[in-house]
Amino acid sequence: MKFMNYIARMNNIKTIAVCGAGTMGSGIAQLAAQAGFTTLQFDVNKEMLEKSKASIEKSLQYLIEKNKITQKQKTATLNNLVFINNINECKADVIIEAIIEKKDAKINLFNELEKINNNHTIFATNTSSISINEIAEGCNQSSQIVGMHFFNPATIMKLVEVVKSKFTTDAVVESIIDVCKQMNKVAVVCKDAPGFIVNRVARHYYLEAMKLVELNLATIENVDAIMEASGFKMGPFKLMDLIGMDINYSVSNIVWEALQKPERLKPSALQQQKVNAGELGRKTGKGFYAYNK
Ligand SMILES: NC(=O)c1ccc[n+]([C@@H]2O[C@H](COP(=O)([O-])OP(=O)(O)OC[C@H]3O[C@@H](n4cnc5c(N)ncnc54)[C@H](O)[C@@H]3O)[C@@H](O)[C@H]2O)c1
């Protein structure tokens, strides 16, 4: 009986819509299409949709060169993908939003999507730090809202934090775990606490690194080289450039405010300056380091 329920749930989810075609949305759409779901990639910005399409094609070509997939699989993945700019076409069994890290924007998007989708649609948010309870409170179908927090780069990082709000049903959580399995990800169910687990712990990695530089105790290059030599895959400054300065700074602010502004988690002025200057990291060609766009 349990097995039959599992099959029924799996069979229910055939279409995934990924909202936001930026750093995360593009990777998540690729994952969904590779896993065999009909995948709608939606963005308000047509240029971002074009960039996402080009980046997915390039990533699949790289996988062929590395003998990880065949040409047939690349073609099948691309055939599963539809790029859309009209929100009225954004109808799916599971919607995964990966738009800007702002609570009101996410609630507004889900409110729009609730009108055109049905009662069974699951609304998953890839937020790094916003309370899932608060997003759900702003929506009509609160029990269908769940956190589905992928890590960057989404196609490579195995972990997905599945965040259950006080409204989310067990069936929704189980369906999202099934989707993660189909995407070859490791799902870990977390409580809805500021920064969930990874971003709560990782705040100190970024903030202390920036403090060292602000206090003139080390350079950006020093810190990255030493942390990498000590076993971390990426130094904190390279990682912030990969994540995107605007996103990382928003996450710091949201976690700091949610925990009543403790001094140890205060967002860095150095990072704020980077955001104000539009030096957002890899995505703009300049952050703590310079990149060829
Ligand atoms: N960057 C990371 O390392 C990372 C990791 C995990 C989770 N996240 C989370 O994923 C989300 C997206 O982050 P990102 O780095 O991909 O951002 P990004 O800036 O690279 O992309 C955001 C995209 O959303 C689009 N967008 C904005 N408003 C929209 C709307 N109303 N409807 C449709 N599209 C809209 C923008 O045009 C843009 O293409 C954020 O919530 C972030 O916290 C980011």
Short mmCIF file of C-alpha atoms and ligand atoms in Angstrom, two decimals:
data_model
loop_
_atom_site.label_atom_id
_atom_site.label_comp_id
_atom_site.label_asym_id
_atom_site.label_seq_id
_atom_site.Cartn_x
_atom_site.Cartn_y
_atom_site.Cartn_z
CA MET A 1 0.00 0.00 0.00
CA LYS A 2 2.84 2.35 0.97
CA PHE A 3 4.57 1.50 -2.33
CA MET A 4 1.36 2.22 -4.29
CA ASN A 5 1.09 5.64 -2.62
CA TYR A 6 4.69 6.32 -3.57
CA ILE A 7 4.02 5.44 -7.22
CA ALA A 8 0.85 7.53 -7.22
CA ARG A 9 2.73 10.56 -5.88
CA MET A 10 5.57 10.12 -8.38
CA ASN A 11 3.11 9.83 -11.24
CA ASN A 12 1.30 12.96 -10.19
CA ILE A 13 4.28 15.17 -10.79
CA LYS A 14 5.02 15.51 -14.46
CA THR A 15 5.52 19.23 -14.96
CA ILE A 16 7.83 21.59 -13.10
CA ALA A 17 7.89 25.36 -13.59
CA VAL A 18 11.03 27.17 -12.46
CA CYS A 19 10.49 30.89 -11.89
CA GLY A 20 13.60 33.01 -12.24
CA ALA A 21 16.26 32.17 -14.84
CA GLY A 22 19.28 33.53 -12.96
CA THR A 23 22.16 31.75 -11.25
CA MET A 24 19.95 29.23 -9.44
CA GLY A 25 16.84 29.02 -11.63
CA SER A 26 18.87 28.10 -14.69
CA GLY A 27 20.61 25.20 -12.89
CA ILE A 28 17.37 23.97 -11.31
CA ALA A 29 15.59 24.01 -14.70
CA GLN A 30 18.42 21.95 -16.19
CA LEU A 31 18.14 19.43 -13.34
CA ALA A 32 14.38 19.13 -13.74
CA ALA A 33 14.63 18.65 -17.52
CA GLN A 34 17.44 16.10 -17.16
CA ALA A 35 15.29 14.19 -14.65
CA GLY A 36 12.59 13.87 -17.33
CA PHE A 37 10.07 16.46 -16.15
CA THR A 38 8.43 18.75 -18.68
CA THR A 39 10.08 21.95 -17.48
CA LEU A 40 8.90 25.51 -17.91
CA GLN A 41 11.56 28.12 -17.30
CA PHE A 42 9.88 31.47 -16.56
CA ASP A 43 11.47 34.89 -16.13
CA VAL A 44 10.19 38.46 -16.44
CA ASN A 45 13.42 39.33 -18.25
CA LYS A 46 13.77 37.91 -21.79
CA GLU A 47 17.52 38.46 -21.81
CA MET A 48 17.85 36.22 -18.73
CA LEU A 49 15.85 33.50 -20.51
CA GLU A 50 18.22 33.65 -23.47
CA LYS A 51 21.24 33.51 -21.17
CA SER A 52 19.75 30.56 -19.30
CA LYS A 53 19.11 28.66 -22.53
CA ALA A 54 22.68 29.25 -23.72
CA SER A 55 24.12 28.28 -20.34
CA ILE A 56 22.10 25.02 -20.18
CA GLU A 57 23.18 24.08 -23.72
CA LYS A 58 26.81 24.76 -22.81
CA SER A 59 26.54 22.76 -19.60
CA LEU A 60 24.99 19.76 -21.41
CA GLN A 61 27.69 19.91 -24.11
CA TYR A 62 30.34 19.85 -21.36
CA LEU A 63 28.66 16.76 -19.88
CA ILE A 64 28.86 15.04 -23.30
CA GLU A 65 32.56 15.88 -23.57
CA LYS A 66 33.10 14.38 -20.12
CA ASN A 67 31.16 11.23 -21.19
CA LYS A 68 28.56 11.86 -18.47
CA ILE A 69 25.61 12.00 -20.91
CA THR A 70 24.98 11.06 -24.53
CA GLN A 71 23.92 13.32 -27.41
CA LYS A 72 20.51 11.61 -27.21
CA GLN A 73 20.17 12.60 -23.54
CA LYS A 74 21.17 16.18 -24.35
CA THR A 75 18.50 16.35 -27.05
CA ALA A 76 15.89 14.80 -24.74
CA THR A 77 16.74 17.32 -21.99
CA LEU A 78 16.45 20.28 -24.37
CA ASN A 79 13.15 18.88 -25.67
CA ASN A 80 11.82 18.86 -22.10
CA LEU A 81 12.52 22.58 -21.70
CA VAL A 82 10.19 25.45 -22.60
CA PHE A 83 11.29 29.04 -21.98
CA ILE A 84 8.41 31.38 -21.18
CA ASN A 85 8.00 35.09 -20.51
CA ASN A 86 4.25 35.12 -19.93
CA ILE A 87 3.18 34.31 -16.37
CA ASN A 88 -0.19 32.99 -17.60
CA GLU A 89 1.65 30.05 -19.16
CA CYS A 90 3.25 29.16 -15.82
CA LYS A 91 1.06 26.16 -14.94
CA ALA A 92 2.66 23.06 -13.40
CA ASP A 93 2.43 20.31 -10.80
CA VAL A 94 5.38 21.80 -8.91
CA ILE A 95 6.48 25.41 -9.08
CA ILE A 96 9.99 26.19 -7.85
CA GLU A 97 10.63 29.89 -7.43
CA ALA A 98 14.19 31.26 -7.61
CA ILE A 99 13.59 34.99 -7.99
CA ILE A 100 15.06 37.86 -5.96
CA GLU A 101 15.54 37.32 -2.22
CA LYS A 102 12.61 39.56 -1.16
CA LYS A 103 9.65 38.23 0.80
CA ASP A 104 7.00 40.45 -0.85
CA ALA A 105 8.21 39.58 -4.36
CA LYS A 106 7.95 35.86 -3.60
CA ILE A 107 4.48 36.19 -2.03
CA ASN A 108 3.23 38.31 -4.96
CA LEU A 109 4.53 35.76 -7.44
CA PHE A 110 2.87 32.83 -5.61
CA ASN A 111 -0.40 34.82 -5.31
CA GLU A 112 -0.40 35.35 -9.09
CA LEU A 113 0.41 31.70 -9.72
CA GLU A 114 -2.26 30.45 -7.29
CA LYS A 115 -4.89 32.07 -9.52
CA ILE A 116 -3.90 30.09 -12.61
CA ASN A 117 -2.84 26.78 -11.05
CA ASN A 118 -4.93 24.14 -9.24
CA ASN A 119 -5.29 22.95 -5.62
CA HIS A 120 -2.71 20.19 -6.11
CA THR A 121 0.08 22.43 -7.32
CA ILE A 122 3.03 22.55 -4.91
CA PHE A 123 4.70 25.94 -4.48
CA ALA A 124 8.34 25.44 -3.53
CA THR A 125 10.65 28.33 -2.73
CA ASN A 126 14.41 28.25 -3.15
CA THR A 127 14.83 31.08 -0.63
CA SER A 128 18.12 30.98 1.27
CA SER A 129 16.81 32.75 4.34
CA ILE A 130 13.22 33.98 4.24
CA SER A 131 10.84 32.31 6.71
CA ILE A 132 8.69 29.70 4.95
CA ASN A 133 5.97 30.31 7.57
CA GLU A 134 5.84 33.99 6.60
CA ILE A 135 5.70 33.23 2.87
CA ALA A 136 2.93 30.66 3.52
CA GLU A 137 0.99 33.18 5.64
CA GLY A 138 0.87 35.49 2.61
CA CYS A 139 -0.58 32.76 0.36
CA ASN A 140 -4.04 31.20 0.05
CA GLN A 141 -2.78 27.64 -0.41
CA SER A 142 -0.50 27.74 2.67
CA SER A 143 -0.42 23.97 3.06
CA GLN A 144 1.09 23.66 -0.43
CA ILE A 145 4.05 25.97 0.31
CA VAL A 146 7.42 24.38 1.11
CA GLY A 147 11.09 25.37 1.13
CA MET A 148 13.28 23.61 -1.46
CA HIS A 149 16.72 25.09 -0.94
CA PHE A 150 19.25 24.07 -3.58
CA PHE A 151 22.93 25.02 -3.37
CA ASN A 152 25.12 26.72 -5.94
CA PRO A 153 25.92 25.34 -8.51
CA ALA A 154 22.57 23.56 -8.43
CA THR A 155 23.60 20.98 -11.05
CA ILE A 156 26.57 19.88 -8.96
CA MET A 157 25.79 20.34 -5.25
CA LYS A 158 23.99 17.27 -3.89
CA LEU A 159 22.17 18.77 -0.93
CA VAL A 160 18.64 20.19 -0.92
CA GLU A 161 17.22 21.52 2.37
CA VAL A 162 13.49 20.74 2.36
CA VAL A 163 11.92 23.22 4.78
CA LYS A 164 8.55 22.40 6.32
CA SER A 165 6.46 25.31 7.55
CA LYS A 166 3.78 24.94 10.24
CA PHE A 167 1.23 24.69 7.40
CA THR A 168 3.01 22.32 4.98
CA THR A 169 1.38 18.88 4.75
CA ASP A 170 3.44 15.70 5.07
CA ALA A 171 2.27 14.70 1.57
CA VAL A 172 3.80 17.87 0.12
CA VAL A 173 7.11 17.22 1.90
CA GLU A 174 7.14 13.60 0.67
CA SER A 175 6.41 14.67 -2.91
CA ILE A 176 9.28 17.16 -2.82
CA ILE A 177 11.61 14.49 -1.42
CA ASP A 178 10.58 12.27 -4.37
CA VAL A 179 11.33 15.07 -6.82
CA CYS A 180 14.76 15.56 -5.19
CA LYS A 181 15.47 11.82 -5.56
CA GLN A 182 14.53 11.96 -9.23
CA MET A 183 16.96 14.85 -9.63
CA ASN A 184 19.61 12.71 -7.94
CA LYS A 185 19.78 15.01 -4.92
CA VAL A 186 20.05 14.32 -1.20
CA ALA A 187 17.05 15.88 0.57
CA VAL A 188 17.34 16.84 4.22
CA VAL A 189 14.19 18.01 6.01
CA CYS A 190 14.84 21.14 8.13
CA LYS A 191 12.86 23.29 10.51
CA ASP A 192 11.90 26.81 9.52
CA ALA A 193 14.59 28.70 11.48
CA PRO A 194 16.52 31.80 10.25
CA GLY A 195 19.08 30.67 7.63
CA PHE A 196 17.80 27.07 8.03
CA ILE A 197 20.96 25.01 8.72
CA VAL A 198 23.65 25.65 6.11
CA ASN A 199 23.23 29.41 5.77
CA ARG A 200 23.04 29.85 9.55
CA VAL A 201 26.37 28.08 10.05
CA ALA A 202 27.98 29.59 6.94
CA ARG A 203 27.26 33.23 7.92
CA HIS A 204 30.39 33.25 10.08
CA TYR A 205 32.53 31.96 7.20
CA TYR A 206 31.70 35.08 5.17
CA LEU A 207 31.37 37.67 7.95
CA GLU A 208 34.59 36.82 9.80
CA ALA A 209 36.51 36.78 6.51
CA MET A 210 35.26 40.28 5.65
CA LYS A 211 36.05 41.47 9.19
CA LEU A 212 39.69 40.34 8.79
CA VAL A 213 40.00 42.36 5.59
CA GLU A 214 38.22 45.42 7.04
CA LEU A 215 40.58 45.36 10.03
CA ASN A 216 43.53 45.11 7.65
CA LEU A 217 44.62 41.82 9.20
CA ALA A 218 44.67 39.92 5.90
CA THR A 219 44.01 40.42 2.20
CA ILE A 220 41.15 38.88 0.24
CA GLU A 221 43.62 36.65 -1.62
CA ASN A 222 45.32 35.59 1.67
CA VAL A 223 42.08 34.54 3.29
CA ASP A 224 40.90 32.54 0.27
CA ALA A 225 44.26 30.82 -0.21
CA ILE A 226 44.52 29.86 3.48
CA MET A 227 40.96 28.58 3.76
CA GLU A 228 41.39 26.52 0.57
CA ALA A 229 44.70 25.13 1.83
CA SER A 230 42.96 24.19 5.07
CA GLY A 231 40.49 22.00 3.18
CA PHE A 232 37.56 24.24 2.18
CA LYS A 233 36.68 23.81 -1.52
CA MET A 234 36.35 27.57 -2.01
CA GLY A 235 37.61 30.54 -0.04
CA PRO A 236 34.86 32.83 1.34
CA PHE A 237 35.47 35.68 -1.13
CA LYS A 238 35.42 33.41 -4.20
CA LEU A 239 32.28 31.82 -2.80
CA MET A 240 30.54 35.18 -2.27
CA ASP A 241 31.38 36.09 -5.89
CA LEU A 242 29.83 32.80 -7.04
CA ILE A 243 26.70 33.22 -4.93
CA GLY A 244 26.13 36.86 -5.93
CA MET A 245 26.85 39.77 -3.60
CA ASP A 246 23.23 41.03 -3.58
CA ILE A 247 21.87 37.60 -2.62
CA ASN A 248 24.51 36.97 0.05
CA TYR A 249 24.04 40.45 1.54
CA SER A 250 20.23 40.01 1.64
CA VAL A 251 20.65 36.66 3.37
CA SER A 252 22.94 38.24 5.99
CA ASN A 253 20.41 41.00 6.66
CA ILE A 254 17.45 38.62 6.87
CA VAL A 255 19.21 36.22 9.28
CA TRP A 256 20.55 39.12 11.41
CA GLU A 257 17.12 40.78 11.70
CA ALA A 258 15.31 37.49 12.36
CA LEU A 259 17.67 36.82 15.29
CA GLN A 260 17.17 40.33 16.80
CA LYS A 261 20.35 41.84 15.36
CA PRO A 262 23.18 40.19 17.32
CA GLU A 263 26.55 41.97 16.89
CA ARG A 264 28.25 38.69 15.83
CA LEU A 265 25.97 38.42 12.76
CA LYS A 266 25.93 42.08 11.72
CA PRO A 267 26.13 42.37 7.90
CA SER A 268 29.41 43.73 6.57
CA ALA A 269 29.86 47.33 5.35
CA LEU A 270 32.41 45.98 2.86
CA GLN A 271 29.74 43.84 1.24
CA GLN A 272 27.21 46.66 1.28
CA GLN A 273 29.69 48.85 -0.64
CA LYS A 274 30.04 46.10 -3.27
CA VAL A 275 26.26 45.86 -3.64
CA ASN A 276 25.91 49.66 -3.92
CA ALA A 277 28.64 49.71 -6.59
CA GLY A 278 26.83 46.98 -8.58
CA GLU A 279 29.86 44.70 -8.17
CA LEU A 280 27.78 41.58 -7.58
CA GLY A 281 30.37 38.91 -8.40
CA ARG A 282 30.59 36.53 -11.35
CA LYS A 283 27.18 37.50 -12.70
CA THR A 284 28.26 41.14 -13.29
CA GLY A 285 31.89 40.34 -14.15
CA LYS A 286 33.26 41.97 -10.98
CA GLY A 287 32.97 41.35 -7.27
CA PHE A 288 35.90 40.78 -4.95
CA TYR A 289 37.68 39.53 -8.10
CA ALA A 290 37.34 40.42 -11.81
CA TYR A 291 35.91 37.88 -14.32
CA ASN A 292 35.57 37.63 -18.09
CA LYS A 293 31.82 37.80 -18.68
N1 LIG B 1 22.98 32.48 -5.63
C1 LIG B 1 23.08 31.47 -4.78
O1 LIG B 1 24.18 30.97 -4.49
C2 LIG B 1 21.84 30.89 -4.15
C3 LIG B 1 21.91 29.64 -3.53
C4 LIG B 1 20.74 29.08 -2.98
C5 LIG B 1 19.55 29.78 -3.04
N2 LIG B 1 19.52 31.00 -3.64
C6 LIG B 1 18.23 31.70 -3.70
O2 LIG B 1 17.70 31.57 -5.01
C7 LIG B 1 16.95 32.75 -5.36
C8 LIG B 1 17.51 33.32 -6.64
O3 LIG B 1 18.87 33.63 -6.49
P1 LIG B 1 19.82 33.79 -7.77
O4 LIG B 1 21.19 33.89 -7.25
O5 LIG B 1 19.48 32.77 -8.81
O6 LIG B 1 19.36 35.24 -8.27
P2 LIG B 1 19.68 35.96 -9.66
O7 LIG B 1 19.77 37.41 -9.36
O8 LIG B 1 20.83 35.31 -10.36
O9 LIG B 1 18.37 35.67 -10.55
C9 LIG B 1 17.09 36.09 -10.20
C10 LIG B 1 16.22 36.02 -11.45
O10 LIG B 1 14.86 36.24 -11.07
C11 LIG B 1 14.25 37.03 -12.08
N3 LIG B 1 13.07 37.64 -11.49
C12 LIG B 1 13.01 38.66 -10.59
N4 LIG B 1 11.72 38.89 -10.25
C13 LIG B 1 10.96 37.98 -10.92
C14 LIG B 1 9.57 37.69 -10.96
N5 LIG B 1 8.70 38.38 -10.24
N6 LIG B 1 9.15 36.68 -11.76
C15 LIG B 1 10.01 35.96 -12.49
N7 LIG B 1 11.35 36.20 -12.51
C16 LIG B 1 11.82 37.18 -11.71
C17 LIG B 1 15.33 38.00 -12.51
O11 LIG B 1 15.06 38.53 -13.80
C18 LIG B 1 16.56 37.10 -12.49
O12 LIG B 1 16.75 36.46 -13.75
C19 LIG B 1 17.03 33.68 -4.15
O13 LIG B 1 15.92 33.50 -3.36
C20 LIG B 1 18.30 33.18 -3.43
O14 LIG B 1 18.29 33.45 -2.05
C21 LIG B 1 20.63 31.57 -4.21
#
